[in-house]
Every structure is written in C-alpha cells, then in structure tokens.
Coordinates of C-alpha atoms in Angstrom, one line a residue:
X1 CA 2.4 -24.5 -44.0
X2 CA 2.6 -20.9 -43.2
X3 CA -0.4 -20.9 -41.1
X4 CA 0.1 -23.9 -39.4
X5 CA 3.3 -22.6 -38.1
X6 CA 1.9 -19.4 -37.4
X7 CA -0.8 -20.8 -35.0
X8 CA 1.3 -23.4 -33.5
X9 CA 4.1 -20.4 -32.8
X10 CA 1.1 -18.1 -31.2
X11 CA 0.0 -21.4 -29.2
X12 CA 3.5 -22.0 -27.8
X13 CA 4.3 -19.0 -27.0
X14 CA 1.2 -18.0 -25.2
X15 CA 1.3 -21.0 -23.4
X16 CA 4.6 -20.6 -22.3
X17 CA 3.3 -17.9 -21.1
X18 CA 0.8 -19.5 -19.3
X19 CA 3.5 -22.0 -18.1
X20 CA 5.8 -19.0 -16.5
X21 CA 2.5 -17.5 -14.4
X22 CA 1.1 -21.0 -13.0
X23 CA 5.2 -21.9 -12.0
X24 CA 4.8 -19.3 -8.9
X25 CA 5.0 -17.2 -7.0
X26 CA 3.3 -14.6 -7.7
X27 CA 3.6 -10.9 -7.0
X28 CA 0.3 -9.0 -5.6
X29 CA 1.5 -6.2 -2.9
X30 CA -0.7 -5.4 -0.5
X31 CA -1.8 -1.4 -0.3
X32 CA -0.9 0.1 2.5
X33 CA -4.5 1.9 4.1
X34 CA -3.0 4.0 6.7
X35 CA -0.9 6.4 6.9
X36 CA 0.7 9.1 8.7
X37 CA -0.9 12.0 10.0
X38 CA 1.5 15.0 10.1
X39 CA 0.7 17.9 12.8
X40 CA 3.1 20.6 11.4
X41 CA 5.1 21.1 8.8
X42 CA 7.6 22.8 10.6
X43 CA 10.1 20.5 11.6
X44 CA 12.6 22.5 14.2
X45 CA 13.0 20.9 17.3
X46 CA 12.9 23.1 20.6
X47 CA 12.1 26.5 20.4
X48 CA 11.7 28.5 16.9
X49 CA 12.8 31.9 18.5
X50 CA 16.6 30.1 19.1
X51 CA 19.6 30.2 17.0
X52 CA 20.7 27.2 14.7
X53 CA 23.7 25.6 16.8
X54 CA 25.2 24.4 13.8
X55 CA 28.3 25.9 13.9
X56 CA 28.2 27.2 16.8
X57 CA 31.9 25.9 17.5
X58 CA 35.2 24.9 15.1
X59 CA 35.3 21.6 14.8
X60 CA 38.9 19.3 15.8
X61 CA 39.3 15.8 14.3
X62 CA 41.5 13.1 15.0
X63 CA 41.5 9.1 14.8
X64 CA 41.6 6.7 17.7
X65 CA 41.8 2.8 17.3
X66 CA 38.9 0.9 18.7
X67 CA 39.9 -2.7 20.0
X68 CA 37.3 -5.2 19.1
X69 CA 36.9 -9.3 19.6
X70 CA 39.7 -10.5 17.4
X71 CA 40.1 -7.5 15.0
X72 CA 41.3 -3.3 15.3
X73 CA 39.4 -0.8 13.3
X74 CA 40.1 2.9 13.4
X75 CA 37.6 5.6 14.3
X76 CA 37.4 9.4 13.2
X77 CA 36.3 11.7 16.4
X78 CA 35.2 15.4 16.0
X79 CA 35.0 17.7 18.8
X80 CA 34.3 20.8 18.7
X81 CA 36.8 23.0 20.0
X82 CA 36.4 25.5 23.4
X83 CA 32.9 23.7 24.2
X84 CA 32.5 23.5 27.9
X85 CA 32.3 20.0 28.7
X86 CA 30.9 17.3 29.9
X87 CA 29.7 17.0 26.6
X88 CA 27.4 14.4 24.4
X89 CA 28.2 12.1 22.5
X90 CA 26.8 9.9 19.8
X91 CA 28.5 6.9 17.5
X92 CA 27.3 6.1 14.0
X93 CA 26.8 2.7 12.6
X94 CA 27.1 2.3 8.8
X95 CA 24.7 1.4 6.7
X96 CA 25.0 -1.3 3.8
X97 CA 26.3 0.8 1.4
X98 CA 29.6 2.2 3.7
X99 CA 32.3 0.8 5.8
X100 CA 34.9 3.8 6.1
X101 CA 34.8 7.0 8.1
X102 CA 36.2 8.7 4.8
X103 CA 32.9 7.7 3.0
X104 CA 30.2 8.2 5.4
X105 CA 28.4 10.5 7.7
X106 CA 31.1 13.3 7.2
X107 CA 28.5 16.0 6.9
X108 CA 26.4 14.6 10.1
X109 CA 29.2 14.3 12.0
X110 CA 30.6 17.5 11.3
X111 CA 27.8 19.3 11.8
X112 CA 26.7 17.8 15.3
X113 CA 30.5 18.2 16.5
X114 CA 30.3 22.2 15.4
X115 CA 27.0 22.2 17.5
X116 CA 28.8 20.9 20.5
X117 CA 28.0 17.2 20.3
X118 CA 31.4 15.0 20.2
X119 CA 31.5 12.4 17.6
X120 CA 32.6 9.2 16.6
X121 CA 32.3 7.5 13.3
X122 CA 34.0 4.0 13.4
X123 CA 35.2 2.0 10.3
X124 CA 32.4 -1.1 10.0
X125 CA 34.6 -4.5 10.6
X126 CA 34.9 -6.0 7.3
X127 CA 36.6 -9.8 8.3
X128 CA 32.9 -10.8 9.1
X129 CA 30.8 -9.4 7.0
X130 CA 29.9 -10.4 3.5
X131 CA 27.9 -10.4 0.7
X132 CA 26.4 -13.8 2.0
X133 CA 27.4 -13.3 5.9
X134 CA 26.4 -11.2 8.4
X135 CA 25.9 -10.9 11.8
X136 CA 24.0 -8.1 13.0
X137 CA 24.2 -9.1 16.8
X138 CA 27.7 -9.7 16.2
X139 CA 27.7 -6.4 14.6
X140 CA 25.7 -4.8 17.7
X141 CA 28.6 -6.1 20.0
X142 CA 31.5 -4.8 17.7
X143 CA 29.8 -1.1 17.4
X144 CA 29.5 -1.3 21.5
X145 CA 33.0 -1.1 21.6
X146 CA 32.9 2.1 19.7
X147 CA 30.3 3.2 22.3
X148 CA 32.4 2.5 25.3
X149 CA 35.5 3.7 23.9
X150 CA 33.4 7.0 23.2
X151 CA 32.6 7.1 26.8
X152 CA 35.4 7.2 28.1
X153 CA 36.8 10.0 26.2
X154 CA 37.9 13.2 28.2
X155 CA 35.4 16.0 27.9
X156 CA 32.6 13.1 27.4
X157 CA 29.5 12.7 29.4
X158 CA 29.4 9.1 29.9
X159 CA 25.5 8.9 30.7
X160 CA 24.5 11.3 27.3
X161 CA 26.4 9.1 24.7
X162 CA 23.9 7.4 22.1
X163 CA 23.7 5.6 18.3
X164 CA 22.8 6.8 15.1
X165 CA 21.8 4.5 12.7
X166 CA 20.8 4.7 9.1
X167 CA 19.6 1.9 6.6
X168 CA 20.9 -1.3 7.0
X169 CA 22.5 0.2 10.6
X170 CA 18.7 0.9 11.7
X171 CA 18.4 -3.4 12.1
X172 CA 21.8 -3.1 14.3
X173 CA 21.1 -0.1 16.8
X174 CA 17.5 -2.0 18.3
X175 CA 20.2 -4.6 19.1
X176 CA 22.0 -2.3 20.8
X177 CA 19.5 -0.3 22.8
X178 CA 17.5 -3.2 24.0
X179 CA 17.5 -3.5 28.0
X180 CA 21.0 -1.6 27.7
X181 CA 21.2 1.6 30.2
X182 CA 24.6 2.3 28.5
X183 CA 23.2 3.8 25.6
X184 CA 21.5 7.2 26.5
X185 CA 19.6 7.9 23.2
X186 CA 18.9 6.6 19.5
X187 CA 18.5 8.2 16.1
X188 CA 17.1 5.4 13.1
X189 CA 17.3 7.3 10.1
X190 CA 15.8 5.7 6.7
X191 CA 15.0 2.6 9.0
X192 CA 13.9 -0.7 7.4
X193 CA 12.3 -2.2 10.5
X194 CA 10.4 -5.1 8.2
X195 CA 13.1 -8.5 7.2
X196 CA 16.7 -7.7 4.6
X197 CA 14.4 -10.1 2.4
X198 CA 10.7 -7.7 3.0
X199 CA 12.5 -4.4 3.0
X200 CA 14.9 -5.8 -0.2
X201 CA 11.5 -7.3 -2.0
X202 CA 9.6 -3.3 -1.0
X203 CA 12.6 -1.8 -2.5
X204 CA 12.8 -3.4 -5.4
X205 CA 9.0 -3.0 -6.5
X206 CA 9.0 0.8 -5.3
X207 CA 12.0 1.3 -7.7
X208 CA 10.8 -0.8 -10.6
X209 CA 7.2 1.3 -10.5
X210 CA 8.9 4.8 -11.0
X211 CA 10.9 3.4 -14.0
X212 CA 7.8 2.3 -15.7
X213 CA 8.5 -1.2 -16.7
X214 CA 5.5 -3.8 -17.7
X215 CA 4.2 -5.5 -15.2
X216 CA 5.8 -9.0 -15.9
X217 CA 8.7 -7.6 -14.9
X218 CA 7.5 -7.3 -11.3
X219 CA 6.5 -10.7 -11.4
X220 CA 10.4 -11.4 -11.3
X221 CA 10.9 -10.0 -8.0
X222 CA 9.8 -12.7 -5.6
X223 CA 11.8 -15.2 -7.7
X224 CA 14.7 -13.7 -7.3
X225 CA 14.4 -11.9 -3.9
X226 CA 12.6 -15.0 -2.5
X227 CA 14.7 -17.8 -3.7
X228 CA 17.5 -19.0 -1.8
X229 CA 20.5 -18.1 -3.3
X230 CA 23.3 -19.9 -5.0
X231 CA 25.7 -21.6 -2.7
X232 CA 23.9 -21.5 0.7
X233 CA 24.0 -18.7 3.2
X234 CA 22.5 -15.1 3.5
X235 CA 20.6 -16.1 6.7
X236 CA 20.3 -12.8 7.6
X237 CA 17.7 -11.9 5.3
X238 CA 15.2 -13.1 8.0
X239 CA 16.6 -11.2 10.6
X240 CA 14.0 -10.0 12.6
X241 CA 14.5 -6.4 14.4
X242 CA 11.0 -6.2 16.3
X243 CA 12.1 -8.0 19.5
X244 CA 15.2 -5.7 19.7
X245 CA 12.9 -2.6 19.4
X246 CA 10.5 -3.3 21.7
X247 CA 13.1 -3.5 24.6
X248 CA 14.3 0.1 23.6
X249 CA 13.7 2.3 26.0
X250 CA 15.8 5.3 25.3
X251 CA 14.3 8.7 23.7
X252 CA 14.4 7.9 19.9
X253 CA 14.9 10.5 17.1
X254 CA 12.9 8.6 13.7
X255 CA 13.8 10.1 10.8
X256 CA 12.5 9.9 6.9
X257 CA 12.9 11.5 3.8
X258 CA 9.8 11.4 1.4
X259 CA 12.0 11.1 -1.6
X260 CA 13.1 7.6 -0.5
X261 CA 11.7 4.8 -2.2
X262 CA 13.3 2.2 -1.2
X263 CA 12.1 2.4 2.8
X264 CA 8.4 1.8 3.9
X265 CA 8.8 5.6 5.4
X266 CA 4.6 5.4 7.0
X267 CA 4.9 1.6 8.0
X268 CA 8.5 1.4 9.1
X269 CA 7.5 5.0 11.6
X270 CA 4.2 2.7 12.6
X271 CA 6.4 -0.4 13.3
X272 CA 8.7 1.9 15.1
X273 CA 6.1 3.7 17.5
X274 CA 4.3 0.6 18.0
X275 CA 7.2 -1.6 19.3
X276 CA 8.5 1.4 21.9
X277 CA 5.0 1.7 23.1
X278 CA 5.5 -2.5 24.4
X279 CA 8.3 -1.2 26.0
X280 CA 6.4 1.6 27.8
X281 CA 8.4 4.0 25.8
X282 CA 6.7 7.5 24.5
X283 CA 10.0 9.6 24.1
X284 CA 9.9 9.4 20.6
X285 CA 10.1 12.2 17.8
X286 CA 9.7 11.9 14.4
X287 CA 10.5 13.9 11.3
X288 CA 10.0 13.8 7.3
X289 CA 12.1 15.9 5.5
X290 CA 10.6 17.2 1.9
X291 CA 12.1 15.2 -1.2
X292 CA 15.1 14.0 0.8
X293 CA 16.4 10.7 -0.2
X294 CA 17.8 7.4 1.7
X295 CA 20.7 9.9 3.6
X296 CA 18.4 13.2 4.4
X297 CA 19.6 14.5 1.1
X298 CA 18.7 16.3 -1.7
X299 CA 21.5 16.8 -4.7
X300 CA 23.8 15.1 -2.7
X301 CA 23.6 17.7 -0.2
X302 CA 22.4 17.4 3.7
X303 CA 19.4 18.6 4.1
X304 CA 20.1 21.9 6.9
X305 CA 17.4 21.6 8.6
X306 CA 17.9 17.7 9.4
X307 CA 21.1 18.2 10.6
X308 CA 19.6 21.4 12.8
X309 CA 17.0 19.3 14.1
X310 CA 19.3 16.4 14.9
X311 CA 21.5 18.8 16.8
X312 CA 18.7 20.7 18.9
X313 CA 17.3 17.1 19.8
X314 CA 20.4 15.9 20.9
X315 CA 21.2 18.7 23.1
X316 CA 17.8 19.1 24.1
X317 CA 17.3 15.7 26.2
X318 CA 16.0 14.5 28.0
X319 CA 13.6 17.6 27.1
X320 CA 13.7 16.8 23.9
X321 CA 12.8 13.4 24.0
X322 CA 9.2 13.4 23.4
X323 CA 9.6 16.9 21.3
X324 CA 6.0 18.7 20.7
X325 CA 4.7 18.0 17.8
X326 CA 6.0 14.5 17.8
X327 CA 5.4 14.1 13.9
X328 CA 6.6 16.8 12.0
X329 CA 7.3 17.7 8.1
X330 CA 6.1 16.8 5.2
X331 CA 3.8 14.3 4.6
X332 CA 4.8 11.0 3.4
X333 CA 3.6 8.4 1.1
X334 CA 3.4 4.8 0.6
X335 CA 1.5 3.0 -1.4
X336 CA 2.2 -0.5 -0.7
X337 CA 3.0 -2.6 2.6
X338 CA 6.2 -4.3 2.8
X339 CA 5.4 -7.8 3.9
X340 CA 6.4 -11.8 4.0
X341 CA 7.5 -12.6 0.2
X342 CA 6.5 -15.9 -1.6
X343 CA 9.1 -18.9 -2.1
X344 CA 10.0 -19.8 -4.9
X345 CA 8.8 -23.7 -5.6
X346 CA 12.1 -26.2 -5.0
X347 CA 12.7 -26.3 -9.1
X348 CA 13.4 -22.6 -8.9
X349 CA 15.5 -22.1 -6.3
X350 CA 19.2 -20.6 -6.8
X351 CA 21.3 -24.1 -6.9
X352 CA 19.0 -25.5 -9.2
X353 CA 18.4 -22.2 -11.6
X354 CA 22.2 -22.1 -11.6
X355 CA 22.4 -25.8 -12.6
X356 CA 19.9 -25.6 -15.2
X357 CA 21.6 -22.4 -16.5
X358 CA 24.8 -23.8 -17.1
X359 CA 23.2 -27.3 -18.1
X360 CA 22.0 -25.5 -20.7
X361 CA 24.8 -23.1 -21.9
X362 CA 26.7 -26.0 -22.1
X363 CA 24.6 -28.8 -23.9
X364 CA 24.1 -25.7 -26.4
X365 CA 28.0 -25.8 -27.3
X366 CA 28.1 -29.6 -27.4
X367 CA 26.6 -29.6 -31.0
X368 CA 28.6 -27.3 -32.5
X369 CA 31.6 -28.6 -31.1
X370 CA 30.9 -31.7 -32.2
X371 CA 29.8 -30.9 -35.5
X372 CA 32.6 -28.8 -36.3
X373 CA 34.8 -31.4 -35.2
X374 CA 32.8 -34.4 -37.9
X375 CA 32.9 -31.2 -40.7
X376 CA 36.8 -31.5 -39.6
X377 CA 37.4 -34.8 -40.2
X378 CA 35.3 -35.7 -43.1
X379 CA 35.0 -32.0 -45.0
X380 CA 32.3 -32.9 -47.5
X381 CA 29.8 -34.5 -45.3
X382 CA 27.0 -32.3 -43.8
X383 CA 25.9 -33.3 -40.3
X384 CA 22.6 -32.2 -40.8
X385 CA 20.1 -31.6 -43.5
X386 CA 19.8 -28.1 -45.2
X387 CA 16.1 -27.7 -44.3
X388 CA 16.7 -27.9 -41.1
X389 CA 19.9 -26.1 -40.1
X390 CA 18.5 -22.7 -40.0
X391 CA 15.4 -23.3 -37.8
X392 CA 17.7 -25.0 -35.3
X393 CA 20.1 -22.2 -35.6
X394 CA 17.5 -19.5 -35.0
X395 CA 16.1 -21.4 -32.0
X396 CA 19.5 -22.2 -30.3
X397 CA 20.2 -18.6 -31.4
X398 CA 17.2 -16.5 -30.3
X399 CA 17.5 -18.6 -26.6
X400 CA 20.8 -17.4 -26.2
X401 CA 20.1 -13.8 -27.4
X402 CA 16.9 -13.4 -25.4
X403 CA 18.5 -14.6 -21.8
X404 CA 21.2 -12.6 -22.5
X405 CA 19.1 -9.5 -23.5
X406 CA 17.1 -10.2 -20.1
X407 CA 19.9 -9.8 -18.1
X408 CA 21.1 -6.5 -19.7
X409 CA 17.6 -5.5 -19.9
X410 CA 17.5 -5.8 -15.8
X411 CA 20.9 -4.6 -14.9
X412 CA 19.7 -1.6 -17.5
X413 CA 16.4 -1.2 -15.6
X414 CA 18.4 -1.3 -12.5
X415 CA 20.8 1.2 -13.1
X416 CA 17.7 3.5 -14.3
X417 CA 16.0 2.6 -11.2
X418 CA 18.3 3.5 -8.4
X419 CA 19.4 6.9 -10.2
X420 CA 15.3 7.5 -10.2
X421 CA 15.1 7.9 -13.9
X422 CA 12.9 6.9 -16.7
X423 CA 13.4 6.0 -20.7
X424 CA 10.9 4.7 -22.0
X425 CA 12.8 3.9 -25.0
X426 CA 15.2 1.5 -23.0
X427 CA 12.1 -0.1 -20.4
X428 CA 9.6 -0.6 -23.0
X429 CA 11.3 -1.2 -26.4
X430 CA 13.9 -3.1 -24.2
X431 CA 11.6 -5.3 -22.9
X432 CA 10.0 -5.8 -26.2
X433 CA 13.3 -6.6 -27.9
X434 CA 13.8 -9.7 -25.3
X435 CA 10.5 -10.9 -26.1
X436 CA 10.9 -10.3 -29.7
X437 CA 14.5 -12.9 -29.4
X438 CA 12.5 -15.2 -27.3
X439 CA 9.4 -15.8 -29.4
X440 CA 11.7 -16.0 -32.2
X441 CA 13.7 -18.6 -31.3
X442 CA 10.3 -20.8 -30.2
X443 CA 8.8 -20.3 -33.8
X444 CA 12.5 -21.2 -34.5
X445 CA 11.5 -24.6 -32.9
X446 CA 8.2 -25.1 -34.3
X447 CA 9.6 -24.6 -38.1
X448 CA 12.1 -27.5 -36.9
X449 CA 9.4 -29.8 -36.0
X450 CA 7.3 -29.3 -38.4
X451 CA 10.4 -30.0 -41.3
X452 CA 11.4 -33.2 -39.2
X453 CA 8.2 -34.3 -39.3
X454 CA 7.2 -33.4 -42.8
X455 CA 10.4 -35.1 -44.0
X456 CA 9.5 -38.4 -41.9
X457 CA 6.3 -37.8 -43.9
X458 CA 7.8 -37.7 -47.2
X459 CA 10.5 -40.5 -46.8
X460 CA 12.8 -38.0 -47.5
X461 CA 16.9 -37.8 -45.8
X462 CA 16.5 -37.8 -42.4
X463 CA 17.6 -34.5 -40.8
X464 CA 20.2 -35.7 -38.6
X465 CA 23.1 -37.3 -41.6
X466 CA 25.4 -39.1 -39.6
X467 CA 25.7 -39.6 -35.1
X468 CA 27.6 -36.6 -35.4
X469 CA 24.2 -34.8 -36.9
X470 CA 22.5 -36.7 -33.8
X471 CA 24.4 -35.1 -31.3
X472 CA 24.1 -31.7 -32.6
X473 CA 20.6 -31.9 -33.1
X474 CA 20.0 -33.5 -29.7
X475 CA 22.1 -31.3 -27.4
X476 CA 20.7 -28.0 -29.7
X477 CA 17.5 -29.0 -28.7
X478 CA 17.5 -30.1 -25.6
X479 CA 19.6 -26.4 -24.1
X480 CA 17.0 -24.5 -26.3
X481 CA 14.2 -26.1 -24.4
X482 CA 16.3 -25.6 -21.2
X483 CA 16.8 -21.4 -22.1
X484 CA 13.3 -21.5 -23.0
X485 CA 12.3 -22.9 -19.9
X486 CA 14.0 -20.1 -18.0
X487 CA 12.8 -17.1 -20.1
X488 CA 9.3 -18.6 -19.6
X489 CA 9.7 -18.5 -15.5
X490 CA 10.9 -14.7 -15.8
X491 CA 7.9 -14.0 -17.6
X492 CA 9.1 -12.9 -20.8
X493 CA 6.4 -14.8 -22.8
X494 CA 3.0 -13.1 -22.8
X495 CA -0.1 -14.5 -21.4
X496 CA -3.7 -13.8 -22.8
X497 CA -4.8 -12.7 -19.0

C-alpha cells in the first residue's frame, strides 16, 4: 500500500510538473552580445580645469499654478538668486514612482537652480492616470503646459528651455521632443526605451537573478507580466517610444547608473543613439555613473558629480551638445536583452486565472459548510467515512496552504528584490516550504483514491455516508484539483528535466 502510494505520489507530482512546463510560455532571455564601449572614465562635461557651478548661486523657490486641459496642478520653481539672465530653463517629468514636487527631484532641481539653470518641477496630473490607465501622449501634452508656462517666466530664455525625464518619464519626453522646436534640449535618465510590458518583464528577471531564487520561479514572469490583466485595460503596456525618438532632434543628455537593474542601461543607450541617428541627430552625450541606482544615487544620496555634469551640459549648449568623449564613466553591464514577452495561452489569462481562483476558494468552502450544517442537524451522523476524512483534509488543506505560501513567498522575494538583498534562508527554504504544502496535499489526493477505491473493492461503507457526504466530498475535490491546477502552472511542482 505504502509503495503504491509512494510511486503514484512521485508520478503525480512529477507530472504535474511536466503539466505546468508544457502549459506555456516559457522564459528563455536572450543574452545581450554587445555592449558599450566606454572612452574615459572621467565623466565631467566641458573643461576639467573649471570650477563645479553647483552652487554657484542661492537658490529662491516659489509655486506657480500651471493650467492644463480640464484640471490645475501646482508647480515648484527654483531660481537662483542675482543670476544675470536670460537664463535656462528645464521642466522635469515624473517618473512612475512620483507625482508631487515634495517627493521628487528636489536635489536635481536644487542643484541646477544654484548653478544658474531656473527650474520647474510640476505635480504629475493624477485625474487620468492609473494603475490600469494612462496616457503618455496625453501626458506629453499636460507636461507641455509646464514647458510653456516655464517659458514665459521673467528672467527665462524662451529658446534654452528643455525636459528632463527619468524612468517611466523617459517614454513621455520622446513625445514631447519629436518635430517640436519648442523644446531646446533633453535629458532621459534611467530610460526604458523597450515596451512598459519588455522593460516590466527585464526588470523583473534582473531583480529575481540577484536574489537567487530557483529557476522555476522565473518561469512565472511571462505569465504574469504577459497575461492580460484582470478586468481589461493597461493598454499602455505596448506603448511604443521608438517613433517619438527618432523625430528628436534636440541635443540629448543619456544618463545610467550601473547599479540599476531594473533598466537595459547598454541596450536602452543603443536604442537611444540609434533612433537620433534616423533623425540626423549626433548631439548626444552619454554618461554612466559608478554603482548609482534608478535616480543617480548611491545611499539615497545624488551622486555629485551627475548633478555637476548635468549642470555643465546644460549651460554648455549648444557646445555641449555633442560633449567630447561622448560615452563616459564606468562601464556598464547587461547580461540579457529586454525583448517581446510570450502570451500567456487563453486558459491563463487574468479573467480566467481570477475566475478559476475564486471557483476554487469557494467550491472548497461548500463542503464544509455543508457538512457542518448535516453534523447540525442530525449530530450523530458522520458525513463521511473515517478512512477518508484525513486524506481529503490534507489535500484540501495542503492546496490552500501552498497557494497561500506562494503568494507570500513572491511578495517576500519581491520585497528582497527591490531593496537588492539576498536570504537564502527565505528564497530557498521558502520556496521549498511551498513545494513541500503542495506535494503534500497531492499525495493527500492519491491516499483518497486509493481508500475509495480499496473500499469499493472490499464492499465496505462507502466513503461519502449520506448527500451531505456527497457534496463535501465533491466540492473538496473538485477546488483541490482547481488549486492544484494553479500551483502546477506557477511551477511549483518539479520536473525531472
């Protein structure tokens, strides 16, 4: 009996494995073969025998409203104080992470303004944008107004006003520059350049390698990155920024830190050069600062020399704008291309994952309710027979356990992830803990068949006593398989490859 069980468990298992891997799709990156070549490491800007102009000047802030289509947002501008003007100017768009001018590119902002750069750091409109909605042309036009207003400042040069953009505002300032004269200049700092979706899926896999999870786990990211999502919308994960930057023809500042794992810092820089040089455009400059993360930071701290650099470039142009060497810094690294990521197959997609999910939390509580409500009625009569009550509880159980445990395993993983840090304790022995639940609520399952069938066998009670017994038996059963199911598609169950 033992052995039977033992084999049919290992079967099972393995072959759910088997099931998960052949389900799709499948998660092979593609290495990235070239790279960057850096000329110097040095990255100053302009000549190395001038002073810093970082503070240079005292810096005066105050807060202006900037009208938009429909909506008001404020703006924080920073001047520096006694500078002879006409003066530059430059407007920052947020990135995904940010929508105030209290939370966001203080230290840039100061800086440049104490350099004798006005600037202007707008709240991001917030009435159309979403976790599921987004508009990033819509967000181009809002952040125009921001540019204009910017412009027409006193003390302003009109024609020297350009964008900074970092992260998710590196899609939205290509949509800005193209084939538009207003715009003097552009800065792209931890710029995405592939798809939300590619540069999401890139991210995800970059952070996931440097915690050290098993590699099953990757296997999860195209089905969740690459599903469509529960509920409909988040078109803007195919937003495509290529066509945008190859009508840019303004001088444009590229900037990387090689501590950020979640951009494609060689391919994005590629992308980048390669779509200006469509446009005719070779006033580009790029720098990688040295262990600096997503902001040019390092311990929370602005790197000096970016915001040094970023100043000298600015005041610089148009000298500047095609600033000898034009790759500079340290030299980055990336090890696998961002690109297209797989759909999932139409059983797997968000709706239906979210249907099955709940079809299956729920069927598991019909039993029991049911049961408990027989037991209620008539207290001496069992619903089901002792042999198998504690196999069905241990399958129902361990399905319940291990989904659970998989979703605190990720959101564990995750949290390691993002705050680059490893425990192998938590990756490994988590991961080994959900698999441990899982396998035991399928040889849960097997023991259950086996007694139901061995009892058929014997003529003995049969294991469901009354319709009551039915039910429970049925709808145990039937959200097991459905948990089951799931686990096996995130690749929780082991294969023999």
């Amino acid at each position: 009996m033992r052995y039977r069980i033992a084999v049919t468990s290992a079967v099972a298992v393995f072959g759910l494995g088997a099931l998960g891997a052949m389900t799709g799709p499948g998660w092979n990156p593609v290495p990235l073969a070239e790279t960057v070549t850096v000329r110097n490491p040095d990255t100053t800007i302009g000549s190395t025998e001038g002073t810093d102009p970082i503070g240079t000047y005292d810096v005066a802030s105050s807060i202006v409203e900037v009208e938009l289509e429909g909506a008001t947002v404020e703006a924080r501008v920073m001047e520096p104080i006694g500078a002879q003007g006409p003066l530059p100017g430059i407007v920052f768009v947020h990135g995904a992470g940010t929508g105030s001018f209290e939370a966001a590119f203080e230290a840039q902002a100061e800086a440049l303004a104490s350099a004798g750069i006005v600037t202007m750091v707008p709240n991001k409109r917030l009435d159309t944008y979403t976790t599921s909605s987004r508009s990033y042309v819509g967000m181009a036009n809002d952040y125009l107004r921001s540019v204009e207003l910017l412009r027409r400042l006193p003390g302003v040069d009109p024609d020297k006003v350009g964008v900074y953009g970092e992260s998710e505002g590196a899609w939205i300032v290509p949509v800005m520059a193209a084939d538009n004269p207003v715009v003097a200049f552009t800065v792209l700092v931890a710029a995405p350049v592939v798809t939300p979706r590619q540069q999401a899926a890139f991210a995800v896999d970059s952070y996931l390698r440097n915690t050290g999870v098993p590699l099953e786990v990757l296997r999860t990211i195209p089905r969740i990155v690459g599903m469509e999502f529960p509920g409909g919308g988040f078109d803007y994960l195919e937003f495509d920024s290529q066509p945008f930057q190859q009508r840019m023809r303004q001088p444009l500042l590229i900037v990387y830190g090689t501590g950020d794992a979640a951009m494609p810092t060689v391919q994005g820089a590629q992308q980048l050069i390669d779509d200006l040089a469509v446009a005719g455009n070779h006033d580009w400059t790029l720098r990688y600062y040295d262990g600096a993360d997503h902001g040019i930071k390092i311990d929370q701290v602005l790197v000096p020399e970016f915001a040094r650099d970023l100043a000298a470039w600015v005041l610089g142009l148009p000298d500047s704008a095609d600033a000898a060497p034009h790759i500079a810094g340290a030299q980055p690294y990336q090890r696998f291309r961002a690109g297209p990521v797989d759909r999932p197959r139409w059983f797997a997609e968000g709706d239906l994952l979210l249907a099955g999910l709940v079809a299956g939390s729920v069927t598991l509580s019909v039993g029991p309710l049911v049961a408990g409500v027989r037991r209620g009625i008539r207290r001496r009569q069992r619903v089901l027979a002792s042999g198998v009550r504690v196999p069905l509880i241990t399958m129902a159980a361990g399905a319940v356990a291990a989904l659970l445990g998989l979703v605190a395993y990720l959101v564990v993983v995750a949290i390691l992830a993002t705050n680059y840090r490893t425990n192998a304790v938590l990756v490994q022995g988590g991961w080994l803990a959900v698999r441990a639940m899982a396998t035991a609520s399928v040889v849960g399952g097997v023991v259950l068949v086996y007694r139901i069938l061995d009892g058929r066998k014997r003529g003995v009670a049969p294991a469901a006593r009354s319709q009551a017994g039915a039910w429970t038996l049925a709808t145990a059963v039937g959200g097991s398989v459905l948990l089951i199911g799931m686990l096996a598609y995130f690749g929780v169950f082991p294969t023999l490859g």
